Short mmCIF file of C-alpha atoms in Angstrom, two decimals:
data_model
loop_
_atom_site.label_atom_id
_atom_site.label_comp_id
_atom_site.label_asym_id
_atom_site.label_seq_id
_atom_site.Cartn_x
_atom_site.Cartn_y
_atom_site.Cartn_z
CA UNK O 1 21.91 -7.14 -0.19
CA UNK O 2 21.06 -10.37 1.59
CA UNK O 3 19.41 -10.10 4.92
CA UNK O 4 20.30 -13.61 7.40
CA UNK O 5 17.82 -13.81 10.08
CA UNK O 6 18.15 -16.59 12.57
CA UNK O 7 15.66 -17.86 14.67
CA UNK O 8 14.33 -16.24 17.28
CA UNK O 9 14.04 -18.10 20.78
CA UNK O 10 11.96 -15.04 22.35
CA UNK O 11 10.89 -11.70 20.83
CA UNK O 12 10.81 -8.79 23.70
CA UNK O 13 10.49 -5.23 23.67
CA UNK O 14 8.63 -2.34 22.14
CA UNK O 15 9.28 -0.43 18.73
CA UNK O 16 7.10 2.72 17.51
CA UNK O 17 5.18 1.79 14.16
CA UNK O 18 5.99 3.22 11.15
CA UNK O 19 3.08 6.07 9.92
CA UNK O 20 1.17 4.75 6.96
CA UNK O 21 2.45 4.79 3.30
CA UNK O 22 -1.41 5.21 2.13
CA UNK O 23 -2.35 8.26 4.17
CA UNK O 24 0.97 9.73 3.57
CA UNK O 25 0.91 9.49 -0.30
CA UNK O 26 -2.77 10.62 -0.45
CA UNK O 27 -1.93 13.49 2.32
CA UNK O 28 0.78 15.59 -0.12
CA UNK O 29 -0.93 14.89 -3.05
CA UNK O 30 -4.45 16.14 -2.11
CA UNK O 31 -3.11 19.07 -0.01
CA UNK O 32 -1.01 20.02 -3.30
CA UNK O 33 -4.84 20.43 -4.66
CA UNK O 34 -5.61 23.52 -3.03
CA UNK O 35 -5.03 25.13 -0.01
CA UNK O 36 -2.86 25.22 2.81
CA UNK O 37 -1.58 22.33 4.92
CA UNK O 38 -0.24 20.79 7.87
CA UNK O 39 0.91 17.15 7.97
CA UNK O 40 2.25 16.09 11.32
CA UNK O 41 4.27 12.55 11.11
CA UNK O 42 3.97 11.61 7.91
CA UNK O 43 5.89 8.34 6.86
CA UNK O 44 9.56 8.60 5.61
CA UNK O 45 9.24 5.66 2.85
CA UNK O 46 10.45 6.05 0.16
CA UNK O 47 6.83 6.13 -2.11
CA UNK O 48 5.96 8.83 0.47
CA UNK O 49 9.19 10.81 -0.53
CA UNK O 50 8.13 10.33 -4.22
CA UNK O 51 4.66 11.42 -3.44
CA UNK O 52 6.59 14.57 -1.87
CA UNK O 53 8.31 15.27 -4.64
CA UNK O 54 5.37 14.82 -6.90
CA UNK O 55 3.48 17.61 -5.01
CA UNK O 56 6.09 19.83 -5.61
CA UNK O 57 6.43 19.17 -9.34
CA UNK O 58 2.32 20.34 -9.03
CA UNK O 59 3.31 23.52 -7.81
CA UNK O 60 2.92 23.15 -4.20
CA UNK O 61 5.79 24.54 -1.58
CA UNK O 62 6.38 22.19 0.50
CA UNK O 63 8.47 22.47 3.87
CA UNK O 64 9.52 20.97 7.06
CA UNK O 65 8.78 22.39 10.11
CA UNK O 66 10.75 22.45 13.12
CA UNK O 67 8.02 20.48 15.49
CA UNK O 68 8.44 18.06 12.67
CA UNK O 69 5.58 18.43 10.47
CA UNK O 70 5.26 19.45 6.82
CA UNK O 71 3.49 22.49 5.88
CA UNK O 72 2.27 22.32 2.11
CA UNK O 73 0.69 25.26 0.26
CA UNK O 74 -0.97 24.42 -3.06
CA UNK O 75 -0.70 27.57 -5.89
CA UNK O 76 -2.94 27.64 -8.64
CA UNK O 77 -2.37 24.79 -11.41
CA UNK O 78 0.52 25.40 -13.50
CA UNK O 79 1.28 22.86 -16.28
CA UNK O 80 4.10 20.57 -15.24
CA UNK O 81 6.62 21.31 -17.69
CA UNK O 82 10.20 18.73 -16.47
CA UNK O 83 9.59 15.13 -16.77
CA UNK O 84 8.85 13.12 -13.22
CA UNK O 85 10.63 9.96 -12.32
CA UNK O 86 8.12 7.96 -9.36
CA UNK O 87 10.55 5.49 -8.91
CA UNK O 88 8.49 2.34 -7.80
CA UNK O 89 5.41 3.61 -6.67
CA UNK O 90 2.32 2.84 -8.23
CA UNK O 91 -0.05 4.69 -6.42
CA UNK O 92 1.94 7.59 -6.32
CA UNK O 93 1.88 7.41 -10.75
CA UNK O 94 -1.58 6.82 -10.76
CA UNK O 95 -2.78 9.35 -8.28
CA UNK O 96 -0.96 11.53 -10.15
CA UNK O 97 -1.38 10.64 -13.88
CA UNK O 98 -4.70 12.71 -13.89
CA UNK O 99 -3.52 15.67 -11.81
CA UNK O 100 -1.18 15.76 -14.51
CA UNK O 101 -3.41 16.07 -16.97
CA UNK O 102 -5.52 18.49 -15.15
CA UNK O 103 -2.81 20.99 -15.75
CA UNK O 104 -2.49 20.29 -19.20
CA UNK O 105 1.32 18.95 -18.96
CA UNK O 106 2.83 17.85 -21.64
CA UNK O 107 5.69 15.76 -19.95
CA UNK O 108 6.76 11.56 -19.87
CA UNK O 109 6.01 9.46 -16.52
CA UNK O 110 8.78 6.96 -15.77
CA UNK O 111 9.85 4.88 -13.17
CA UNK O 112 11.64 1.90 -12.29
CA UNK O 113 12.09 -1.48 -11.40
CA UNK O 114 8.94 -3.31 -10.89
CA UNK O 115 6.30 -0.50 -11.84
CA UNK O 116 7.68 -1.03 -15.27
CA UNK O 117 5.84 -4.30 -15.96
CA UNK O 118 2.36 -3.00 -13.27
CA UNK O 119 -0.34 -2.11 -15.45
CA UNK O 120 -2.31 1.20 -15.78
CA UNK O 121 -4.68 0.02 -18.86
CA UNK O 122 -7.76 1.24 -17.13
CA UNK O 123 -6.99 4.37 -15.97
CA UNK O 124 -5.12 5.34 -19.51
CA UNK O 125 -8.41 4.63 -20.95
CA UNK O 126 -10.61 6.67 -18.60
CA UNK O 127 -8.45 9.74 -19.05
CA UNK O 128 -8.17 9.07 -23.20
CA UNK O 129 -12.19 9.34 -22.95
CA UNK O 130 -12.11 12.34 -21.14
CA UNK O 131 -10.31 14.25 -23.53
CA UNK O 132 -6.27 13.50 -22.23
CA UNK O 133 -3.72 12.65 -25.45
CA UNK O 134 -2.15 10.21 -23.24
CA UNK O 135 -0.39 6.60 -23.99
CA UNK O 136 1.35 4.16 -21.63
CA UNK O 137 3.72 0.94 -23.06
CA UNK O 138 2.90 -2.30 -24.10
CA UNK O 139 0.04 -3.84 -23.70
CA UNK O 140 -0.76 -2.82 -20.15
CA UNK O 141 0.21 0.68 -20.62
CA UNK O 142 2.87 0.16 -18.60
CA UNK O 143 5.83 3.18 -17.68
CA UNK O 144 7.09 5.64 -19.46
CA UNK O 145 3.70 7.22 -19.96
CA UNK O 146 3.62 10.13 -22.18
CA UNK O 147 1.11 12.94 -21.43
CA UNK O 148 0.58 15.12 -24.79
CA UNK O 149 -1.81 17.54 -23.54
CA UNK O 150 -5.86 17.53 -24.32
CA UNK O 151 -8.20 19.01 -21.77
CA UNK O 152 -9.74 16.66 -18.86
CA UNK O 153 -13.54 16.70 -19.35
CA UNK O 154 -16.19 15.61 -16.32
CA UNK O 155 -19.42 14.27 -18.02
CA UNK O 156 -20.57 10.80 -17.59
CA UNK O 157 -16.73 8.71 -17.51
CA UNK O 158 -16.54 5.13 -16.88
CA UNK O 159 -13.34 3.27 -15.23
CA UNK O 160 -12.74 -0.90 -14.70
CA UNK O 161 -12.21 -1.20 -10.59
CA UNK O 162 -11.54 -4.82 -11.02
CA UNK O 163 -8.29 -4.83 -10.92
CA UNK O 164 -7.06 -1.78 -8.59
CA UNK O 165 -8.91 0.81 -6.43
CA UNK O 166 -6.11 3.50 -7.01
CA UNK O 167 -8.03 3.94 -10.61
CA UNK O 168 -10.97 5.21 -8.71
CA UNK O 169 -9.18 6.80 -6.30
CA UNK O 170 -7.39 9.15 -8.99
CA UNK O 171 -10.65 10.00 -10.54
CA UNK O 172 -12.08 11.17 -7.20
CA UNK O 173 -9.66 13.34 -6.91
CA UNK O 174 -8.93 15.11 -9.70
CA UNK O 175 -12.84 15.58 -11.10
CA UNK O 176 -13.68 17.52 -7.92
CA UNK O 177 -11.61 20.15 -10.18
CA UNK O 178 -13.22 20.38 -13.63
CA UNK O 179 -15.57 23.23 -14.54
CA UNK O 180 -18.49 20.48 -15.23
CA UNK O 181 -19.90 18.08 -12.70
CA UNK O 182 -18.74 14.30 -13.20
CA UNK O 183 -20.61 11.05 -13.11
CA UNK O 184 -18.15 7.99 -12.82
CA UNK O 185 -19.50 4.74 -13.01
CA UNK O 186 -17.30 1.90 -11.56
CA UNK O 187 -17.65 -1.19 -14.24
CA UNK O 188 -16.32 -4.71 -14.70
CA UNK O 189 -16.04 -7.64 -12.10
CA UNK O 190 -16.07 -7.21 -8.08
CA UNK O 191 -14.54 -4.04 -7.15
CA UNK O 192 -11.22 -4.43 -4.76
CA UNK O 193 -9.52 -2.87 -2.37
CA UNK O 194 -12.91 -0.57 -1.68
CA UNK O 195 -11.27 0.41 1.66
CA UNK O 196 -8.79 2.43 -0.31
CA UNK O 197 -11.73 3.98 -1.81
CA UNK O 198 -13.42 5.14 1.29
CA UNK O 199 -9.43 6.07 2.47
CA UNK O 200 -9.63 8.68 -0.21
CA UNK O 201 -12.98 10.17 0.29
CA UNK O 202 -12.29 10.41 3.66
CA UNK O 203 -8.98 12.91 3.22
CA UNK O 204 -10.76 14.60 0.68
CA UNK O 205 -13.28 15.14 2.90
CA UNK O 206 -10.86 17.13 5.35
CA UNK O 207 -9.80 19.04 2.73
CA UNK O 208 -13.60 20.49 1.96
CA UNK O 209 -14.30 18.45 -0.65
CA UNK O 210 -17.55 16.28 -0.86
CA UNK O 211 -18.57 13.81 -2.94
CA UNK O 212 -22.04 11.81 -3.51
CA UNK O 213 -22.31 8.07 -3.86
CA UNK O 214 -24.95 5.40 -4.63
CA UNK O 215 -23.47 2.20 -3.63
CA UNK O 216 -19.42 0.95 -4.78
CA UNK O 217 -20.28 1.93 -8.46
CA UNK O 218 -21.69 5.45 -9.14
CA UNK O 219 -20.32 8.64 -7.63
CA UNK O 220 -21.82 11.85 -8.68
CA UNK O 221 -18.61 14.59 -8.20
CA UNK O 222 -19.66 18.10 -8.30
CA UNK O 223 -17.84 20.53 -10.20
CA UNK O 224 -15.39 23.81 -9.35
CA UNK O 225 -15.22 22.42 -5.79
CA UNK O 226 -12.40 24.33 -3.17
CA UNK O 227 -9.78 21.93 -1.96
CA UNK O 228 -9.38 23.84 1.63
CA UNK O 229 -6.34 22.42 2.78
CA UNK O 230 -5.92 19.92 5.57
CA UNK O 231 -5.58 21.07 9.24
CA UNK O 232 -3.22 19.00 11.56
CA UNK O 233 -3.95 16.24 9.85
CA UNK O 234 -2.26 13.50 11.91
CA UNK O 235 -0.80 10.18 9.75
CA UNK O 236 -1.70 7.22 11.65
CA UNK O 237 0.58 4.13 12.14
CA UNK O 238 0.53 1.23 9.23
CA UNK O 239 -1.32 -1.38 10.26
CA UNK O 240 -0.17 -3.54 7.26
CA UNK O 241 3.47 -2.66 8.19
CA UNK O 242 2.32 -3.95 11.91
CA UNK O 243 1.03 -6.95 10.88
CA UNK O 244 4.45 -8.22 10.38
CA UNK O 245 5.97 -7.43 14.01
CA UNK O 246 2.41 -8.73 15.07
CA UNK O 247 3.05 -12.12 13.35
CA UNK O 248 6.50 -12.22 14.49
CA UNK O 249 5.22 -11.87 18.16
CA UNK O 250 2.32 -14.22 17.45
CA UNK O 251 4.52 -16.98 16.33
CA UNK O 252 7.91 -17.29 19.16
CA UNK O 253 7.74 -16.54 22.34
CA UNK O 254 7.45 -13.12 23.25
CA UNK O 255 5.95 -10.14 24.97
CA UNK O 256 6.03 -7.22 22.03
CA UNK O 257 4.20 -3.95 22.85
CA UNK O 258 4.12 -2.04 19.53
CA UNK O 259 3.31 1.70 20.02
CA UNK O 260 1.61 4.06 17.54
CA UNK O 261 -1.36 6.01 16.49
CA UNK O 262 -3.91 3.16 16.56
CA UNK O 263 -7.42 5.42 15.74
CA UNK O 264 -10.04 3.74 14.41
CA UNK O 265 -12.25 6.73 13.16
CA UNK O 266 -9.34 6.69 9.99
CA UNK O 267 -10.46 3.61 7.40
CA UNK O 268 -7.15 1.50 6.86
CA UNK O 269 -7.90 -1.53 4.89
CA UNK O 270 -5.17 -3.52 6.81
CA UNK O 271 -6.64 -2.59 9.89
CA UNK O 272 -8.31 -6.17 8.89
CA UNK O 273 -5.18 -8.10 10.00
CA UNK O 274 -6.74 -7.70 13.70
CA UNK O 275 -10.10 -9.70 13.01
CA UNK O 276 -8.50 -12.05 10.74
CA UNK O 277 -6.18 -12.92 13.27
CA UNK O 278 -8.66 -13.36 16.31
CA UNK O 279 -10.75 -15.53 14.19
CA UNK O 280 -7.07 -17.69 13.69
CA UNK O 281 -6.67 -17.60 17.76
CA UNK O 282 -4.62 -14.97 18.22
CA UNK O 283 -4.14 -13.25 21.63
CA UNK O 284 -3.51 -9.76 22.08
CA UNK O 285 -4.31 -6.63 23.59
CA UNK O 286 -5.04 -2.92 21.43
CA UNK O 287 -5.63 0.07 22.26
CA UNK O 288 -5.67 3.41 20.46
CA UNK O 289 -1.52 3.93 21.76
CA UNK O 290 -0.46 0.25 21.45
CA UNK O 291 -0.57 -3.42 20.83
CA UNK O 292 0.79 -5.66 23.13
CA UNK O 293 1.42 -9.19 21.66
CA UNK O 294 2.80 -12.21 24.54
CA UNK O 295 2.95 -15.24 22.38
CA UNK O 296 3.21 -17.87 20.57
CA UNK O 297 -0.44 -18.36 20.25
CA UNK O 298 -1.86 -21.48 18.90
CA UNK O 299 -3.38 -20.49 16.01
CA UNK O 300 -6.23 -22.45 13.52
CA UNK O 301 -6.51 -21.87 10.00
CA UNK O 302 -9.21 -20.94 8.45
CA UNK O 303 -11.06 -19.87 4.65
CA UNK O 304 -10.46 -16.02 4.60
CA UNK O 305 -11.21 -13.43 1.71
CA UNK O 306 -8.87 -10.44 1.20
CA UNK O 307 -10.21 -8.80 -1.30
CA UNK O 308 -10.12 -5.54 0.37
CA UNK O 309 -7.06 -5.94 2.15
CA UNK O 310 -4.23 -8.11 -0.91
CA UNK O 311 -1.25 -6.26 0.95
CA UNK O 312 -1.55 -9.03 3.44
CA UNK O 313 -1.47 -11.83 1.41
CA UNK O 314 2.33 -12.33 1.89
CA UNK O 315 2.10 -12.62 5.80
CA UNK O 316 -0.73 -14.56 6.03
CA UNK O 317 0.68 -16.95 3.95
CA UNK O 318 3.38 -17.25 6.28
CA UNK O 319 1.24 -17.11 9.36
CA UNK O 320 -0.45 -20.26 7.92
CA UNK O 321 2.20 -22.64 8.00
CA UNK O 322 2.29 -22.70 11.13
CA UNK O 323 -0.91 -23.14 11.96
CA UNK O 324 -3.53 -26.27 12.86
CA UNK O 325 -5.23 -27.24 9.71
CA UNK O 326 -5.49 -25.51 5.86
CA UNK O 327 -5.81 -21.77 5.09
CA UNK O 328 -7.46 -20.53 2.24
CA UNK O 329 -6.96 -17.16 1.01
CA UNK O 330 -9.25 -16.45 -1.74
CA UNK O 331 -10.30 -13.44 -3.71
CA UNK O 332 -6.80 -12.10 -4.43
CA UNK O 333 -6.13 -11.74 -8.28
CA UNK O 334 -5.37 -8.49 -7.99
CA UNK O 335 -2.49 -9.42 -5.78
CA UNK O 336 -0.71 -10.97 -9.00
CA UNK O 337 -0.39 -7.20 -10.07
CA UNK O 338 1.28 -5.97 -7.16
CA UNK O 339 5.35 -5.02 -6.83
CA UNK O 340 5.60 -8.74 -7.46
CA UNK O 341 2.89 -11.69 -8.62
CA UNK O 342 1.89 -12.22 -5.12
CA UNK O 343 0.34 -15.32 -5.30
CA UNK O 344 2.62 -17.31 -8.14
CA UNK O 345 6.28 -15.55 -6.78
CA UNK O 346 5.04 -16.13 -3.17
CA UNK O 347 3.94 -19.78 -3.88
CA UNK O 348 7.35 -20.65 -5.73
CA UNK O 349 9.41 -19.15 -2.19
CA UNK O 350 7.45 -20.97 0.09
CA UNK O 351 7.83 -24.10 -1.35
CA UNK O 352 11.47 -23.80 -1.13
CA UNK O 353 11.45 -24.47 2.39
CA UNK O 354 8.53 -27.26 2.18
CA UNK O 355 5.60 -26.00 1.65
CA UNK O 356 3.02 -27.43 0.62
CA UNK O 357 0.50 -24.78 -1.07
CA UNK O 358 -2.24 -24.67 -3.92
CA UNK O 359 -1.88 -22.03 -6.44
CA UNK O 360 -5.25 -21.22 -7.41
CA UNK O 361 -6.46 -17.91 -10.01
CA UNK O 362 -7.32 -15.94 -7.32
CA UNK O 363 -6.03 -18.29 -4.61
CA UNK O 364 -4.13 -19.79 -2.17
CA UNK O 365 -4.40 -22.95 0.39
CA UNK O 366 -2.12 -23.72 2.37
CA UNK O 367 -1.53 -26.81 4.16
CA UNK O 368 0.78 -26.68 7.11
CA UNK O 369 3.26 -29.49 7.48
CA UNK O 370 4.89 -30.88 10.31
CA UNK O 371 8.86 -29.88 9.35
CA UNK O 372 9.91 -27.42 7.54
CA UNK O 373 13.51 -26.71 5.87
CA UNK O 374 15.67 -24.35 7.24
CA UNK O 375 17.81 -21.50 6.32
CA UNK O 376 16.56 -21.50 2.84
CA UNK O 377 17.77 -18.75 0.36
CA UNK O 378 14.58 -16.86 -0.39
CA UNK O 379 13.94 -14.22 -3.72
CA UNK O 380 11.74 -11.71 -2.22
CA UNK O 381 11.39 -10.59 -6.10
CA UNK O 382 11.89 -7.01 -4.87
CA UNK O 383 8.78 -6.93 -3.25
CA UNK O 384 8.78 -5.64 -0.36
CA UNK O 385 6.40 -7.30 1.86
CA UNK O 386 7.21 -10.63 0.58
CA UNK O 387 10.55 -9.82 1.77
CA UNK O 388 9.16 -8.54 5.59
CA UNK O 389 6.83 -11.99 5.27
CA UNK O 390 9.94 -13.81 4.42
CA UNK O 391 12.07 -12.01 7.41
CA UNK O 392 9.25 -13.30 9.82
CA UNK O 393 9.49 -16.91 8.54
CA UNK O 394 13.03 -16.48 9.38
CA UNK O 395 12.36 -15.93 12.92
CA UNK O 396 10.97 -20.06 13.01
CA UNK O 397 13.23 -21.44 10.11
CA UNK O 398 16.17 -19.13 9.95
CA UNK O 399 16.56 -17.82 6.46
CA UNK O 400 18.19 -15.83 3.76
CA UNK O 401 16.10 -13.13 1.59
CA UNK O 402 17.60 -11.49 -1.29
CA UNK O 403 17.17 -7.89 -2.16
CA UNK O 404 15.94 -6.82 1.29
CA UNK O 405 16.72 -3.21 0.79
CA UNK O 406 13.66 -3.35 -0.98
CA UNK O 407 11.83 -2.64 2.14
CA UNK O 408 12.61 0.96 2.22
CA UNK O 409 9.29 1.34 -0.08
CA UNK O 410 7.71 1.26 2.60
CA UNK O 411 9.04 0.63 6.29
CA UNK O 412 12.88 1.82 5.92
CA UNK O 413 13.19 0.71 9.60
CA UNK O 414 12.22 -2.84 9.20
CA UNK O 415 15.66 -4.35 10.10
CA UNK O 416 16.37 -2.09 12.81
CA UNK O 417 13.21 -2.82 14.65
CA UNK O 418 13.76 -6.26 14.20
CA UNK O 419 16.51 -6.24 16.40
CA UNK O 420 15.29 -4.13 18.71
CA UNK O 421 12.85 -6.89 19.59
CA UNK O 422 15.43 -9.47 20.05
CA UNK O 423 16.01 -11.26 16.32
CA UNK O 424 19.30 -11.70 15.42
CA UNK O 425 20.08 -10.52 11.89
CA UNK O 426 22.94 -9.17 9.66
CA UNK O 427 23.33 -7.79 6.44
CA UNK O 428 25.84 -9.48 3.85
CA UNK O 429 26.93 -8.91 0.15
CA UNK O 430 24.80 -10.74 -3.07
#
């Protein structure tokens, strides 16, 4: 399906942000662990429905209330015995992958689209040293991953972070579970996307479980610990999905209250989008119920480092286009490993309409020009923020972008709250 946005004269109105895809994945698999749990507004994406289903396949019952919120009660851990399909979510397969092997399953990981070329090469190697009979495809142990049983052993383990924080954020979950205390080291280069890290600790953390740290790269994991369930634990809104309605705002006219559940005690790494775009000029107003946006603002570029946050990478890219002098985006390698090479497929879209961008290792500059071309027919390589980040250019341009029902991943309302603040859009046949 190809989504036609035209451009927006003035954005106005309020939408209710979507709850975040991070909490919400780590929420049903960690209450799965042990326990029982309440999760009150959880997002309906679709990795958050795999991660749903995934808890189940663990054992866990897992319900809808009527006020709306999920109850999920963990039973002891039975081997999964039926194969599980994750569809396109990464974190979802490797949050899982050692949970699986916790259990002693003896069952093939697939899934589709673009996890089939992600990589998982780390984390296959961590488990193989811990005693799991486990092997991915290709080169980058890539999906369908076979599990052929072995037993999960703590002990001193070592994992590579440099490439994806969900590795680490596996571990930390499942070694809270062995008989034997663990001691994971964190090697290779700089360690990314540490917010995701501190993400996980911090749900584990309401579910009783505590782990010891000394710095980014040693964590010292007790043994036999009691997963206790999570209480009310409340999703907050996405701030990553925000940051495109935010940019939107930013860049037409407009006067754009987003609403939500804005708390800050709850590390989000793409609660970053705020200071990065303060430091570009932005104007706006937060509090812990809303955002209120009344735009455009005349933004600056600027030399910014999201190594902690690569899920923005798409929309700042687009933000700086538009804005007085070069961008730099550096420390984003990792984002070439995400649902789409989001530095080399973003780079080749953007200069379809003009753009004039340098495509560095683990890089990006962009320097803004004075016209653009409009209307362009934009790939959004099934990704689906480059397709929101492309949606968003359409609201200065006007564009075409291929494949948007790729944004269900994550914010299955994207298009519909896009009109509801004033764009103009419509659907039509590839």
């Amino acid at each position: 399906m190809i989504l036609q946005v035209q451009p927006a004269p003035v954005l106005r109105g309020s939408v209710r942000l979507p709850a975040s895809k991070s909490h919400s994945i780590r929420a049903f698999l960690i209450a799965s662990c042990g326990g029982a749990s309440r999760i009150q507004y959880p997002s309906d994406c679709d990795d958050a429905k795999v991660a749903m289903r995934a808890a189940r396949k663990l054992g866990a019952r897992v319900t809808r209330l009527k006020s709306g919120a999920w109850q999920v009660t963990a039973s002891a851990h039975p081997p999964c015995l039926s194969n599980i399909n994750v569809q396109e979510s990464g974190t979802v397969l490797r949050l899982l992958l050692p949970l699986l092997a916790l259990r002693g399953s003896k069952i093939v990981i697939d899934g589709k689209g673009t996890l089939r070329g992600r990589p998982n090469l780390f984390l296959t190697r961590a488990l193989r040293a811990m005693g799991v009979r486990i092997r991915g495809a290709g080169e980058k142990e890539s999906v369908p991953i076979r599990l052929s049983g072995g037993t999960l052993r703590g002990g001193d383990v070592r994992v590579n972070g440099s490439l994806s924080s969900q590795f680490i954020s596996a571990l930390l979950i499942a070694c809270p579970q062995l008989d034997h205390p663990t001691r994971l080291t964190v090697d290779g280069g700089k360690i990314v996307s540490t917010d995701y890290i501190a993400m996980t600790r911090q749900v584990l953390a309401q579910s009783g479980v505590r782990i010891r740290s000394k710095g980014a790269r040693r964590y010292s994991i007790a043994g036999n610990q009691r997963f206790k369930g999570l209480k009310n634990f409340l999703v907050p809104s996405d701030y990553g999905l925000a940051a495109f309605l935010m940019a939107a705002a930013l860049l037409n006219h407009s006067d754009v209250v987003l609403k939500g559940i804005l708390r800050d005690n709850l590390v989000q790494a793409d609660r970053h989008i705020l200071p990065l775009l303060r430091k570009m000029g932005a104007r706006f107003q937060k509090t812990s119920q809303a955002i209120h946006i009344k735009g455009p603002s005349r933004l600056k570029g600027g030399n910014f480092s999201l190594k902690d946050c690569p899920d923005l990478v798409p929309i700042m890219a687009v933000i700086a286009l538009f804005a007085r002098g070069k961008t730099r985006l550096r420390d984003i390698g990792h984002a070439r490993a995400k649902e789409s090479d989001r530095i080399g497929d973003l780079t080749e879209e953007l200069r379809k309409v003009g753009a004039r961008i340098e495509e560095k290792k683990d890089a990006m500059v962009v320097h803004p020009q004075p016209k653009y071309r409009a209307g362009c027919l934009l790939d959004s390589h099934r990704d689906h923020r480059l397709a929101m980040a492309f949606a968003v250019l359409g609201t200065k341009l006007g564009a075409r972008i291929r494949d948007i029902e790729c944004t269900a991943k994550s914010y299955p309302a994207f298009v519909r709250d896009f009109r509801c603040l004033g764009v103009k859009v419509h659907k039509i046949q590839n």
